C-alpha positions as a printed NumPy array, in Angstrom:
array([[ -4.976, -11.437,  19.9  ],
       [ -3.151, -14.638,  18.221],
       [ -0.598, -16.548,  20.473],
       [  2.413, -14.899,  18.685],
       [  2.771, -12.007,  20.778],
       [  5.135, -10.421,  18.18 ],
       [  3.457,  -7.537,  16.823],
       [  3.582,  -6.592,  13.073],
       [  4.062,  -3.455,  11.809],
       [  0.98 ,  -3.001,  10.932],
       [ -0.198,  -3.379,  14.33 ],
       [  2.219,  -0.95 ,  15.236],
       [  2.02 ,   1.399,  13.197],
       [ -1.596,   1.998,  13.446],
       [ -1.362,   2.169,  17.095],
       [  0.644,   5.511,  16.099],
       [ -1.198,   8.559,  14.964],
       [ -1.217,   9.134,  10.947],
       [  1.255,  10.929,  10.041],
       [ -1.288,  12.886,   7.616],
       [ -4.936,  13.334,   6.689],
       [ -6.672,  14.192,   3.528],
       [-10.576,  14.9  ,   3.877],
       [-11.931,  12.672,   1.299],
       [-15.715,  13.284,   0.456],
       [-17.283,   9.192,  -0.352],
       [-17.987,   6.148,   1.447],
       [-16.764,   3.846,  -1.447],
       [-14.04 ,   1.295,   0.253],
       [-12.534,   0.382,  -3.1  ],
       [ -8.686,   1.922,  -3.076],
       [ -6.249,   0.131,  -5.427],
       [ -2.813,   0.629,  -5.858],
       [ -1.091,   1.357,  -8.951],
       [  1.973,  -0.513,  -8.203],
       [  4.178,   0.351, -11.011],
       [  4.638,   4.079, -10.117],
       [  2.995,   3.842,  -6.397],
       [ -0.241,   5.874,  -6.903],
       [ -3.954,   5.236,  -4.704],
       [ -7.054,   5.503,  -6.702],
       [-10.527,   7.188,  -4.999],
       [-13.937,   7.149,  -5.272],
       [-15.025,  10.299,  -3.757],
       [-18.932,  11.113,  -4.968],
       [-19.263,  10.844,  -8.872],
       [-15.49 ,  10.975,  -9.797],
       [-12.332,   8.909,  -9.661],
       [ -9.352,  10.732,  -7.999],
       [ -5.859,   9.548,  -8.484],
       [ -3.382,  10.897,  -5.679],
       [  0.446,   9.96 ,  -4.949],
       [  1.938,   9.294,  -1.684],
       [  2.09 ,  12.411,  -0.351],
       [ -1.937,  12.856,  -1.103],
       [ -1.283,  15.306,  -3.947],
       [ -3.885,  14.561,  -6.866],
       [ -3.149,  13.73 ,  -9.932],
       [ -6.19 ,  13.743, -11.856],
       [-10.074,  13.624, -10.952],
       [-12.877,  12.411, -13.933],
       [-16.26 ,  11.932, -13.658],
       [-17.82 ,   9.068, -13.312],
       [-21.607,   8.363, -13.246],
       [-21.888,   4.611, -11.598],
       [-21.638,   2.877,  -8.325],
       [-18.041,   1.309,  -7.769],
       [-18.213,  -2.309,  -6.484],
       [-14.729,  -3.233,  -6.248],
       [-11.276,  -2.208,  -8.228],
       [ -8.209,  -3.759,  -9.073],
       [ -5.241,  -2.622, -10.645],
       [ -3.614,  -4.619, -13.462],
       [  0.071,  -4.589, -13.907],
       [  0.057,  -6.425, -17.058],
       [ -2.439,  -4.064, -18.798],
       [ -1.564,  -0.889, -16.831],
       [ -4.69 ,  -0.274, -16.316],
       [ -7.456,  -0.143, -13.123],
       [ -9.984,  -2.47 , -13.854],
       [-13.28 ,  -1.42 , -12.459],
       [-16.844,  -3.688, -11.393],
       [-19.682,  -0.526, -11.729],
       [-23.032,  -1.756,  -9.555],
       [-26.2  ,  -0.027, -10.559],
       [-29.362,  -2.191, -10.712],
       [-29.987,  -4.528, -13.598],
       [-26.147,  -2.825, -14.863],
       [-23.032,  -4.764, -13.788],
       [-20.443,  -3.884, -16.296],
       [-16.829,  -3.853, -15.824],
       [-14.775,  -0.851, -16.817],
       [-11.137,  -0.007, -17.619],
       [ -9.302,   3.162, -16.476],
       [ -6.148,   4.327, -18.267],
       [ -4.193,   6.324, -15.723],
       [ -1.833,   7.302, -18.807],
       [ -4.399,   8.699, -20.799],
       [ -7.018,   9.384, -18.678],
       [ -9.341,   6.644, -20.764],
       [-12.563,   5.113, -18.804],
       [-14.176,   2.678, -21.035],
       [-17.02 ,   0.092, -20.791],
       [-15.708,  -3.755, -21.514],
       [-17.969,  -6.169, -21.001],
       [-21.605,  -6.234, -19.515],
       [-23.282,  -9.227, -16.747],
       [-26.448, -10.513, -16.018],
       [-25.283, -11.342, -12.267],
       [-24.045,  -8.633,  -9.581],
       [-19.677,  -8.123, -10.273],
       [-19.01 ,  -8.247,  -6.908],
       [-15.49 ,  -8.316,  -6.707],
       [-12.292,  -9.035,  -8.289],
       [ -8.591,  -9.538,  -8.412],
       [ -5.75 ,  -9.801, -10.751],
       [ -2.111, -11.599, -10.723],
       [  0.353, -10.978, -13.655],
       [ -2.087, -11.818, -16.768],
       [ -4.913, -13.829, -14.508],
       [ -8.199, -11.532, -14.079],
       [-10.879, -13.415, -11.673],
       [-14.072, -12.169, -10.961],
       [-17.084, -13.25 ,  -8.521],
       [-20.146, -12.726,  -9.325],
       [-23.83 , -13.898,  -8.54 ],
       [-27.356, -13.57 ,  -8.642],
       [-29.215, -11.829,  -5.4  ],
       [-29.129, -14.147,  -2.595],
       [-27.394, -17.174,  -4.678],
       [-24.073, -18.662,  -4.564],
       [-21.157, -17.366,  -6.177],
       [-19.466, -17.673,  -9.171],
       [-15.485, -17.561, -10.208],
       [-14.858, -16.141, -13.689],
       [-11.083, -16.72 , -14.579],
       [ -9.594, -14.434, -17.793],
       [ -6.576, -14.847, -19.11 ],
       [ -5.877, -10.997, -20.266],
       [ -3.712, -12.249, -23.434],
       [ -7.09 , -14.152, -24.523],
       [ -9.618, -11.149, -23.951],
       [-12.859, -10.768, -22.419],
       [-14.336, -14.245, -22.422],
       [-13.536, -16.472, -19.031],
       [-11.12 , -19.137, -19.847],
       [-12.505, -20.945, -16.743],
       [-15.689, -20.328, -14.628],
       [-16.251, -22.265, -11.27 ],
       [-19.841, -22.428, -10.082],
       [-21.26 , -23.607,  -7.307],
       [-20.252, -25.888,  -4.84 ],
       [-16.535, -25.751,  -6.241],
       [-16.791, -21.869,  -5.998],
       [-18.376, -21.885,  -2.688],
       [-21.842, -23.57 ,  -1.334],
       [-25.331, -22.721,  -3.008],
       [-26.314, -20.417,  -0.256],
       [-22.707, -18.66 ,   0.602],
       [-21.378, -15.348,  -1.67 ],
       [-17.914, -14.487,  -1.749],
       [-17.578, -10.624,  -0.536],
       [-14.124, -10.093,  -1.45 ],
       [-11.518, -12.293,  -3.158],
       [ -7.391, -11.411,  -3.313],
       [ -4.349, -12.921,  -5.206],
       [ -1.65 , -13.547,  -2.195],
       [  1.488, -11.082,  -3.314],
       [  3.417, -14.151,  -5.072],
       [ -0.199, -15.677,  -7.049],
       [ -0.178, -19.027,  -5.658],
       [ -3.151, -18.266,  -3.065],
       [ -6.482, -16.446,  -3.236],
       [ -7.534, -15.007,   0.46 ],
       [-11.838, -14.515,   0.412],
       [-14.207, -13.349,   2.352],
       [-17.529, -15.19 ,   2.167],
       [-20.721, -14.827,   3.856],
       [-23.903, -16.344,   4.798],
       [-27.154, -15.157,   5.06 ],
       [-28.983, -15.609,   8.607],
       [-32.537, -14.386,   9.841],
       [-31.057, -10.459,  10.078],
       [-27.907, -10.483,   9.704],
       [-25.309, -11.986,   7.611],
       [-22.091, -14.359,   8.997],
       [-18.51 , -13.773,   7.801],
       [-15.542, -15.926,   7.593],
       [-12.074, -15.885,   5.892],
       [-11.059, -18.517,   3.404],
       [ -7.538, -19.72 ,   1.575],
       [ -7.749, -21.2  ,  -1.356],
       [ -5.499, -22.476,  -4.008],
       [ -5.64 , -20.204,  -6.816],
       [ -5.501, -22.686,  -9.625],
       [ -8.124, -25.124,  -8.761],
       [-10.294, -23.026,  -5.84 ],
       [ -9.923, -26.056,  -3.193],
       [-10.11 , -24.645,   0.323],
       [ -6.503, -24.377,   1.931],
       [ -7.71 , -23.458,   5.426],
       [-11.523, -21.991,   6.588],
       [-10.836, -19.334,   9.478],
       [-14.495, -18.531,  11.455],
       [-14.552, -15.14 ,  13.224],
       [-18.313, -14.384,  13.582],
       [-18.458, -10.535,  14.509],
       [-21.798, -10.036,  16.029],
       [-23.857,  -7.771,  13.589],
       [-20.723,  -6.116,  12.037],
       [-19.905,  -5.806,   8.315],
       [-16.645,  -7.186,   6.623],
       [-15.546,  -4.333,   4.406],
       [-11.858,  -4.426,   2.547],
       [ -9.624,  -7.161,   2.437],
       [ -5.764,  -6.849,   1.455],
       [ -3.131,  -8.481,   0.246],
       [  0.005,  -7.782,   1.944],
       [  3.97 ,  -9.17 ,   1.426],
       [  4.852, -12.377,   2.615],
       [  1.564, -13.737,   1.791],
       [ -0.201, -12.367,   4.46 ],
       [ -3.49 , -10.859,   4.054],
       [ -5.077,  -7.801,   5.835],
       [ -9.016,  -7.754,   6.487],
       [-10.952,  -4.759,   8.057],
       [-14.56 ,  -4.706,  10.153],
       [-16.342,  -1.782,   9.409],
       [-18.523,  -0.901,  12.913],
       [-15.839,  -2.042,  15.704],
       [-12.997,  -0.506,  13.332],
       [-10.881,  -3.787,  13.815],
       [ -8.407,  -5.31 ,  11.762],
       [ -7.457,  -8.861,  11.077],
       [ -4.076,  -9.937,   9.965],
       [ -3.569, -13.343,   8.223],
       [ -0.499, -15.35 ,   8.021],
       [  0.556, -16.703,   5.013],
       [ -1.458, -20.005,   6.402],
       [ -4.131, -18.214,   6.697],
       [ -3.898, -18.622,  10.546],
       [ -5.593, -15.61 ,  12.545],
       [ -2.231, -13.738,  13.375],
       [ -2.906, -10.59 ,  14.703],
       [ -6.492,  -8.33 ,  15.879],
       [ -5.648,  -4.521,  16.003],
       [ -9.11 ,  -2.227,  17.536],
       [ -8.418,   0.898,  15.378],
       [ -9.358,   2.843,  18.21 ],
       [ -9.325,   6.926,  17.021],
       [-11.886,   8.785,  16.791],
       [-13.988,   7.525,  13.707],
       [-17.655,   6.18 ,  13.728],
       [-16.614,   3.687,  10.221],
       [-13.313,   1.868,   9.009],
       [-13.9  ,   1.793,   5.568],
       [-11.02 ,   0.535,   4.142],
       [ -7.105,   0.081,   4.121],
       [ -4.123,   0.189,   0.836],
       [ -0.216,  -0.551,   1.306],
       [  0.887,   1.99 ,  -0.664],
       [  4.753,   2.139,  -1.792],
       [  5.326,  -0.416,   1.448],
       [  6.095,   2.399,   3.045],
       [  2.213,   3.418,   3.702],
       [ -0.408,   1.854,   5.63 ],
       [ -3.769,   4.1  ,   4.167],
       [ -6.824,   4.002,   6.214],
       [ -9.822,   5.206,   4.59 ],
       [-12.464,   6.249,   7.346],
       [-16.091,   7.353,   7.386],
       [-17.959,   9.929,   9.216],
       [-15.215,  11.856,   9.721],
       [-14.512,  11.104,   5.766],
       [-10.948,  11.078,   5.657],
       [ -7.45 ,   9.211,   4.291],
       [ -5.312,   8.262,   7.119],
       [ -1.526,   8.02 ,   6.213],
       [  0.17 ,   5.61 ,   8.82 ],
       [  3.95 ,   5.463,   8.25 ],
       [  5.338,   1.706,   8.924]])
């Protein structure tokens, strides 16, 4: 635990049990929100599944690609979508209006993940086993990066950026990056400037043989990261200071994933049991 002993209400509220479950049938983390009328998009096996706050669905399509990461922009009103198949990384749009899933643009390097602010769209991506790069869009412009930062501004030759986040008011990006060792990989959180990628603060928590899964962006700047074996979150400050560690300690083998959903929701996606864990705050 940090030295502020405060604790968040995060922290508290997922020391309470949910106040609901939904059975959810996938092990794909990626969860946006829709923020404009406060709806959760799924992944469950082969489909996309759009559900409101009170679980109910909305819609379900099929889809037929592996989901890498999602993001929802306000500006378009659409989810934008990285697919992940082998020697196909294409990114997708979703129309939650009309129900439209279309192909935009196709890469040559893995879309690992992605983020959007207002009309920024940034994307990293990378070769297997190579460093990073930052693909910035400017969604007025279209489909061809206005700005790309490669290696060592986007990170070091031999790190890969797992998940990057727009902080709630743009002005920061919160990552997760990783390094390969002999077996396993090592984790650490990064903030960074979002104009110009320079590293605001480098926070090292090395979980031993654990996976980094979802990452969040929160009010107030703050960003919220989840492990997936010891089912532990990590709660940033808006410094990007290690504020808070919360063991998520029910009975689930996997944390998957977590969404802040009407900021009235903490969502917990969980695996084996495969369920959606609505924690009130």
């Amino acid at each position: 635990m940090a030295a502020n002993n405060a604790r968040s209400l995060y922290s508290i509220a997922l020391q309470k049990p949910p106040s609901s479950i939904i059975s959810l049938n996938t092990a794909v983390g990626a969860m946006p929100i829709n923020d404009i009328n406060n709806t959760l998009l799924l992944c469950p096996d082969e489909n996309f599944l759009l559900v409101d706050e009170q679980g109910n669905k909305l819609f379900n399509i099929k889809r037929n690609f592996k989901v890498s990461d999602i993001c929802f922009s306000s500006f378009l009103e659409q989810f934008l979508i990285l697919s992940m198949e082998p020697d196909d990384y294409t990114l997708h749009s979703l129309d939650p209006s009309t129900r439209d899933l279309k192909q935009i643009t196709k890469s040559d390097k893995i879309m690992w993940t992605c983020t959007c602010f207002n009309t920024i769209f940034i994307v990293s991506e990378a070769y297997k086993d190579s460093g990073s790069d930052i693909a910035v869009y400017d969604l007025c412009q279209g489909w061809t990066p206005i700005k790309t930062f490669t290696p060592p501004l986007s990170c070091k030759a031999d790190h890969q950026i797992e998940k990057i986040r727009f902080n709630n008011d743009g002005s920061r990006l919160g990552m997760i990056l990783r390094q390969k060792r002999e077996r396993t990989y090592q984790y650490w959180f990064e903030l960074r400037d979002s104009i110009d990628m320079t590293i605001v603060v480098k926070t090292n928590i090395n979980p031993d043989g654990d996976t980094w899964c979802w990452l969040l962006a929160l009010p107030n700047q703050q960003f919220l990261a989840t492990l997936q074996r010891q089912k532990t979150f990590f709660l940033f400050n808006s410094n990007g200071q290690l504020q808070e560690t919360n063991r998520y300690d029910y009975s689930v083998r996997f944390l998957n994933s977590v969404a802040l959903l009407s900021n009235k929701w903490l969502v917990v996606q969980t695996w084996k049991p495969n369920e959606l864990r609505f924690h009130k705050l």
